[in-house]
PDB file of C-alpha atoms in Angstrom:
ATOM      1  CA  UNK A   1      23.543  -1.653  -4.726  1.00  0.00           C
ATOM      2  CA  UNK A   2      20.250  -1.596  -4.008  1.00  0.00           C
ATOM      3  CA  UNK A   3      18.674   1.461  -1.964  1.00  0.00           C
ATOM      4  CA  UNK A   4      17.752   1.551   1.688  1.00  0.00           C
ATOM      5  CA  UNK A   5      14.631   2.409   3.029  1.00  0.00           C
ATOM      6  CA  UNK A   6      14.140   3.845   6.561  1.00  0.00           C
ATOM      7  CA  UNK A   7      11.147   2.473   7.961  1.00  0.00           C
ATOM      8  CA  UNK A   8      10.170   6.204   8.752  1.00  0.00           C
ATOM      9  CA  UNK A   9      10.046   6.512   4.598  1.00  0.00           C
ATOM     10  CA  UNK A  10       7.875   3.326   4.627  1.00  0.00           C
ATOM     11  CA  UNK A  11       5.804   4.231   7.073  1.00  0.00           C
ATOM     12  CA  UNK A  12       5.159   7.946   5.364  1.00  0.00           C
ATOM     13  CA  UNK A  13       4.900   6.339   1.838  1.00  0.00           C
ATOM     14  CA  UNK A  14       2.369   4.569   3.640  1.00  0.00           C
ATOM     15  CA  UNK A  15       0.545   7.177   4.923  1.00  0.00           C
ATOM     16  CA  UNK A  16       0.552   8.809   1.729  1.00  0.00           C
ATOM     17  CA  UNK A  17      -0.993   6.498   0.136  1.00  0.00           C
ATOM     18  CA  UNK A  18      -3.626   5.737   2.574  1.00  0.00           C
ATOM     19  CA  UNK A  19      -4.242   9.570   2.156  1.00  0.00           C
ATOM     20  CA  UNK A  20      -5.095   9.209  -1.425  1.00  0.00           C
ATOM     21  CA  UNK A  21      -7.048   6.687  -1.405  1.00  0.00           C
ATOM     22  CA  UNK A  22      -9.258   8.499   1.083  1.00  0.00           C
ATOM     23  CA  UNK A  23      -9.571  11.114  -1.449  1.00  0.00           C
ATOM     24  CA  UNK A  24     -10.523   8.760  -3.858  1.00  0.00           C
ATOM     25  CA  UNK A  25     -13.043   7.039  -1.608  1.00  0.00           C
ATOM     26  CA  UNK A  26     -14.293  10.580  -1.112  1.00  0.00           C
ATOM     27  CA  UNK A  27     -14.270  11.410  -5.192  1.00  0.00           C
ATOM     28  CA  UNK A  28     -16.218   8.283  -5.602  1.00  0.00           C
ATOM     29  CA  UNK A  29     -18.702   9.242  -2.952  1.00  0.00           C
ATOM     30  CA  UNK A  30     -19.233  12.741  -4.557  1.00  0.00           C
ATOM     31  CA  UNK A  31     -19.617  11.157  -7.874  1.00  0.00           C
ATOM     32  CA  UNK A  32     -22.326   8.862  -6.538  1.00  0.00           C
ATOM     33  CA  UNK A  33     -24.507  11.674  -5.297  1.00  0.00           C
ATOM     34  CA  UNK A  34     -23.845  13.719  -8.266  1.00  0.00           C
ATOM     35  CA  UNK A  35     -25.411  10.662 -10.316  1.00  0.00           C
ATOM     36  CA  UNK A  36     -27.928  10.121  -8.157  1.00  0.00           C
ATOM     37  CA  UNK A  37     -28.826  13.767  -7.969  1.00  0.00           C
ATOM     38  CA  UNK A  38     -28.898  13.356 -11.856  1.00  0.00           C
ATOM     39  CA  UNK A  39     -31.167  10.420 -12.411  1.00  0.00           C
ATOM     40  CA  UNK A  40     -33.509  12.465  -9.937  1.00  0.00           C
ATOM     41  CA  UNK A  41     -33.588  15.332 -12.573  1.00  0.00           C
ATOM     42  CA  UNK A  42     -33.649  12.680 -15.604  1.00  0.00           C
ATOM     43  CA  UNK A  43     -36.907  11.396 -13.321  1.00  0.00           C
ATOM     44  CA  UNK A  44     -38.172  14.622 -13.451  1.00  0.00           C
ATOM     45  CA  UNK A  45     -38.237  15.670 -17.155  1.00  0.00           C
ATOM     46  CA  UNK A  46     -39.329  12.514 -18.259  1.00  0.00           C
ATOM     47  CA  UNK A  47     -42.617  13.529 -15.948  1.00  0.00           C
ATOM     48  CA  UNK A  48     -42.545  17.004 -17.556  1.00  0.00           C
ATOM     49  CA  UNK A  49     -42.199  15.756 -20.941  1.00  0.00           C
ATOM     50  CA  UNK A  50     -45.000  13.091 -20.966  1.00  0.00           C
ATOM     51  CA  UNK A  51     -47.017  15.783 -19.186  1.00  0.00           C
ATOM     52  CA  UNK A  52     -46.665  17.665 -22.090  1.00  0.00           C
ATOM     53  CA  UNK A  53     -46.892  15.141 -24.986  1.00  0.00           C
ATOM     54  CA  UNK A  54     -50.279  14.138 -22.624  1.00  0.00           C
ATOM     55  CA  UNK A  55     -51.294  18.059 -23.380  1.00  0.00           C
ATOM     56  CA  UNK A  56     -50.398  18.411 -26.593  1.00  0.00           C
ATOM     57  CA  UNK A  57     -52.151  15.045 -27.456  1.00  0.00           C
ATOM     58  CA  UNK A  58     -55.076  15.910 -25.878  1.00  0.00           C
ATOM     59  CA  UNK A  59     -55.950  19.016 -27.957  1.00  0.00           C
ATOM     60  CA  UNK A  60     -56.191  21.485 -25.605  1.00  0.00           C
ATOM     61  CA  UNK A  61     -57.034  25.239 -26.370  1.00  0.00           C
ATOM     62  CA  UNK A  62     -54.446  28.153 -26.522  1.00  0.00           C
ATOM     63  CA  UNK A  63     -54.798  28.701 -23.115  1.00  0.00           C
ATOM     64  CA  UNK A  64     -52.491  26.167 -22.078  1.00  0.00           C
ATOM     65  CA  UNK A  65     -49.986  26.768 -24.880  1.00  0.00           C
ATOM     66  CA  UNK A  66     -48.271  29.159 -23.017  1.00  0.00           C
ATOM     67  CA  UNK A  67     -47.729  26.912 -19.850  1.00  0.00           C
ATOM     68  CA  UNK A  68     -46.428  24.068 -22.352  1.00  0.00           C
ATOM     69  CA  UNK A  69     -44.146  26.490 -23.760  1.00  0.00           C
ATOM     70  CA  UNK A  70     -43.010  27.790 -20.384  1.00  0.00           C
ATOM     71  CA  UNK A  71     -42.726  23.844 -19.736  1.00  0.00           C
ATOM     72  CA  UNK A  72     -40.560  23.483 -23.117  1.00  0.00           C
ATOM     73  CA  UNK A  73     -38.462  26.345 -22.243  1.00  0.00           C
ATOM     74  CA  UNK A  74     -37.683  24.895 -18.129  1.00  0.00           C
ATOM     75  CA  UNK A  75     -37.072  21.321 -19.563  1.00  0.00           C
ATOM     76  CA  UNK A  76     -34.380  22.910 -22.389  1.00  0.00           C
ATOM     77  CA  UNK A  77     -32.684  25.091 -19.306  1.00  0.00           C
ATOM     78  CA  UNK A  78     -32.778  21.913 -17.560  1.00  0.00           C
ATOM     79  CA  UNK A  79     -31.361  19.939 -19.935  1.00  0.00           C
ATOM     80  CA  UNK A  80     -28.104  22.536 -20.161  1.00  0.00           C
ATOM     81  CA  UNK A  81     -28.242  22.081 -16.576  1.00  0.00           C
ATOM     82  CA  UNK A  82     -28.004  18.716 -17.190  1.00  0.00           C
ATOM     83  CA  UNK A  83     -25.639  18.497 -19.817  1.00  0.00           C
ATOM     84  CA  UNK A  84     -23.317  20.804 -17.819  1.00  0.00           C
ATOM     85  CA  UNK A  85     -23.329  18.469 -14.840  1.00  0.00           C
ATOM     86  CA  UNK A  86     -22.777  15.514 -16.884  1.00  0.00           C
ATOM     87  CA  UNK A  87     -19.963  17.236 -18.439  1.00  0.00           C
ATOM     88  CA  UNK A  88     -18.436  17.884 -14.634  1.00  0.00           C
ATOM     89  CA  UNK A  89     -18.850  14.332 -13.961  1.00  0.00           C
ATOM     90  CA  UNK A  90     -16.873  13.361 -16.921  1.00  0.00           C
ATOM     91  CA  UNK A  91     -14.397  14.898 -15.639  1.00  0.00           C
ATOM     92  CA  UNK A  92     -14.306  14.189 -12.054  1.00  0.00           C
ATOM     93  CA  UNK A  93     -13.999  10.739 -13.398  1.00  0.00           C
ATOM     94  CA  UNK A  94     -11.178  11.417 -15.846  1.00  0.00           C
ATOM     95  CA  UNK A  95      -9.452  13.167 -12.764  1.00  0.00           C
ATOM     96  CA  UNK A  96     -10.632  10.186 -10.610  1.00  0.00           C
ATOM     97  CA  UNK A  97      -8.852   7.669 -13.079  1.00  0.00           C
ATOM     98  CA  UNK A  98      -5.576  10.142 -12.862  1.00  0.00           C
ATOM     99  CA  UNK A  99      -5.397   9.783  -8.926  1.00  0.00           C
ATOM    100  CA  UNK A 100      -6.389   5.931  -9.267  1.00  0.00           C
ATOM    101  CA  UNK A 101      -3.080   5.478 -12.060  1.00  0.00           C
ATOM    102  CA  UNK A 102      -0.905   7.515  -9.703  1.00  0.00           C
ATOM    103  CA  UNK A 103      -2.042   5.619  -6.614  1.00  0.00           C
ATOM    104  CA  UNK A 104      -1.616   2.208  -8.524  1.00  0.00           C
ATOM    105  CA  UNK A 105       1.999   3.452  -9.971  1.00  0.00           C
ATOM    106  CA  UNK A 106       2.971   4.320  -6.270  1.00  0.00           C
ATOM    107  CA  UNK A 107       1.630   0.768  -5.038  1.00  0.00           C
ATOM    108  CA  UNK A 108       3.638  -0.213  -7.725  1.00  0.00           C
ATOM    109  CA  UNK A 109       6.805   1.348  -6.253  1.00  0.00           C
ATOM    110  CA  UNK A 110       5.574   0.543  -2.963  1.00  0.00           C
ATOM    111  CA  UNK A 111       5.753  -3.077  -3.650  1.00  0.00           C
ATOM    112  CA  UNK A 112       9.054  -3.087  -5.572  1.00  0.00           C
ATOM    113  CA  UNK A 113      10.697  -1.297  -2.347  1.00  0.00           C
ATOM    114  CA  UNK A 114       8.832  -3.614  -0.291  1.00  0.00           C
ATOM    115  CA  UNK A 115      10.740  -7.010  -2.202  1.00  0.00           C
ATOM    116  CA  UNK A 116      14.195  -4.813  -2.479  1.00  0.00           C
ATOM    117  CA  UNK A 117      13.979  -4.761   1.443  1.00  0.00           C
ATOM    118  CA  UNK A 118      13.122  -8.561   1.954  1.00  0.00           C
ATOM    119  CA  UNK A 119      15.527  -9.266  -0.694  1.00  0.00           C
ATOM    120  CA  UNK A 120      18.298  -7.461   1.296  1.00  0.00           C
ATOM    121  CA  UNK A 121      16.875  -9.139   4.206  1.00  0.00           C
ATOM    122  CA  UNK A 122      17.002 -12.069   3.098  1.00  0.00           C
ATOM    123  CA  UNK A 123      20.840 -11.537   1.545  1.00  0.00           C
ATOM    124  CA  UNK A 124      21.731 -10.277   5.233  1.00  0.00           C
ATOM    125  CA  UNK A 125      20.096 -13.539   6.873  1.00  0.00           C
ATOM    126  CA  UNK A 126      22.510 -15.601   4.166  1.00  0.00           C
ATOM    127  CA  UNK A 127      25.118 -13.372   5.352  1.00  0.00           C
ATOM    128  CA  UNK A 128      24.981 -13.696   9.015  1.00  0.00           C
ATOM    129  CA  UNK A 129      24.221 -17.892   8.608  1.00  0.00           C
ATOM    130  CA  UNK A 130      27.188 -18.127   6.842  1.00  0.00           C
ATOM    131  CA  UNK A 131      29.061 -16.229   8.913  1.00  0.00           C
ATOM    132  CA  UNK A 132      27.826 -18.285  12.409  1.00  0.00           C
ATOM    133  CA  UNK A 133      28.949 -21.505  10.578  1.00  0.00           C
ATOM    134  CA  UNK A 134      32.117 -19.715  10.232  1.00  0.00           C
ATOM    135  CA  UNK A 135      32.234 -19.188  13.481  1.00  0.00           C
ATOM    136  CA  UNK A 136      30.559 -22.185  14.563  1.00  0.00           C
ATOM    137  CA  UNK A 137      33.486 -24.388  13.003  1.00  0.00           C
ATOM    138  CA  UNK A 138      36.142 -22.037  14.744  1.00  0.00           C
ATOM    139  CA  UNK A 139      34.688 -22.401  18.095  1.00  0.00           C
ATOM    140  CA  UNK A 140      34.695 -26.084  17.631  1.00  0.00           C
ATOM    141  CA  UNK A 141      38.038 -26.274  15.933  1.00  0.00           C
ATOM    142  CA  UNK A 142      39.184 -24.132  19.586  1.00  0.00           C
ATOM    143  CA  UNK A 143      37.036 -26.741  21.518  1.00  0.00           C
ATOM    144  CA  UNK A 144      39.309 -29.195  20.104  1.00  0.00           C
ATOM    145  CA  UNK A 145      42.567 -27.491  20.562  1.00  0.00           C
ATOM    146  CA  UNK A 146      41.516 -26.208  23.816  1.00  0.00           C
ATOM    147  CA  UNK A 147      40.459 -29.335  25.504  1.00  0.00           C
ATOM    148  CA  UNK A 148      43.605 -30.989  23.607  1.00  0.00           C
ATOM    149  CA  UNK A 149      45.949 -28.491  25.800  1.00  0.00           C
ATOM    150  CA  UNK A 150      44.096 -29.197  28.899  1.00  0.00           C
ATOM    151  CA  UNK A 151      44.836 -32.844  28.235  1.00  0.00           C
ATOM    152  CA  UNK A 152      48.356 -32.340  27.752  1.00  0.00           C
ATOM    153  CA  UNK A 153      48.294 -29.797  30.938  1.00  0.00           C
ATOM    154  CA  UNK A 154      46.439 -32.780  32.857  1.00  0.00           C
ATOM    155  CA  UNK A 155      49.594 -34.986  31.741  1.00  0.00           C
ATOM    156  CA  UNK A 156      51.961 -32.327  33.122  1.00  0.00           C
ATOM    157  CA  UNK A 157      50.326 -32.090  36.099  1.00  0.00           C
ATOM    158  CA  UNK A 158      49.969 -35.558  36.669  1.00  0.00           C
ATOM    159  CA  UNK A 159      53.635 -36.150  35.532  1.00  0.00           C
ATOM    160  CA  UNK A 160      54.576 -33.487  38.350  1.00  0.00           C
ATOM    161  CA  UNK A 161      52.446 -35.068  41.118  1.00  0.00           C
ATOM    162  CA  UNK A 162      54.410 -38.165  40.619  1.00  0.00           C
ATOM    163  CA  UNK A 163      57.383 -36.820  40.205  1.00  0.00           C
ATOM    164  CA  UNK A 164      56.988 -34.503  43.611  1.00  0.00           C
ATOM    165  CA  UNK A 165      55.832 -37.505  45.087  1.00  0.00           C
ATOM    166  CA  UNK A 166      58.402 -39.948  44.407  1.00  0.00           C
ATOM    167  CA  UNK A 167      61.211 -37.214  45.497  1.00  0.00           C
ATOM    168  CA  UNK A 168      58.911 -36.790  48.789  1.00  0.00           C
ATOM    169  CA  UNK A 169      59.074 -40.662  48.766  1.00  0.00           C
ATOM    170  CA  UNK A 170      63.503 -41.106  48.367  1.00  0.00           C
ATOM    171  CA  UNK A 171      63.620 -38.282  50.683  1.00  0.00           C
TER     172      UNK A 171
END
């Protein structure tokens, strides 16, 4: 027997769903600004790293060694950086692709209750056509009876009319 579903579960189930894929909307959007954020700071070093291949190329004096070193050691804490925020995006993503199989297994579910309940719909329609035939002969096998008993009451009648009226008649 297959199971029934309340249209308050459907409705929730729903809901539910709509619910997490407004998180994932959400997840995605976050993602988005986290990469964009990113290729800003990928912009950035690739400035500060030219700037200093320009410097070092250029064969300046000691003086500005220590500001290309200073330089070397931002862009290698910024490349942690970076590497640590790439790593966070990984796994908002894998996280991201957890909630987006979960969602697609429950709009998997969601869709098998959805054909159980127009199957049983459908069974019920079957159900209740077959059963107004039924009924549809009966009333027209009653018709038939029916209207045959007022045809023999007719007779009756009839036969007692005449009958009354021939008695009124010898009287």
């Amino acid at each position: 027997m297959a199971t029934e579903y309340t249209s308050d579960y459907v409705y929730e189930l729903i809901n539910k769903l709509d619910e997490e894929l407004n998180e994932l909307r959400s997840t995605i959007s976050s993602l988005a600004s986290t990469v964009k954020d990113l290729d800003k700071r990928y912009g950035e070093l690739a400035q500060r790293i030219d700037a200093i291949a320009n410097t070092l190329s250029g064969g300046r004096g000691q003086s500005d060694m220590g500001s290309v070193l200073r330089e070397i050691a931002y862009i290698e804490t910024t490349l942690l950086n970076y590497r640590d925020q790439l790593g966070k995006v990984r796994d908002q993503l894998n996280d991201m692709l957890n909630q987006l199989n979960k969602t697609m297994g429950e709009l998997s579910d969601a869709r098998s209750m959805i054909f159980d309940v127009v199957n049983n719909l459908r069974n019920l329609l079957a159900n209740y056509q077959s059963r107004l035939e039924e009924l549809s002969i009966t009333i027209t096998e009653l018709s038939i009876m029916l209207s045959s008993r007022l045809n023999d009451l007719e007779r009756e009648i009839k036969a007692m009319r005449e009958t009354t009226l021939l008695s009124k008649g010898k009287q």
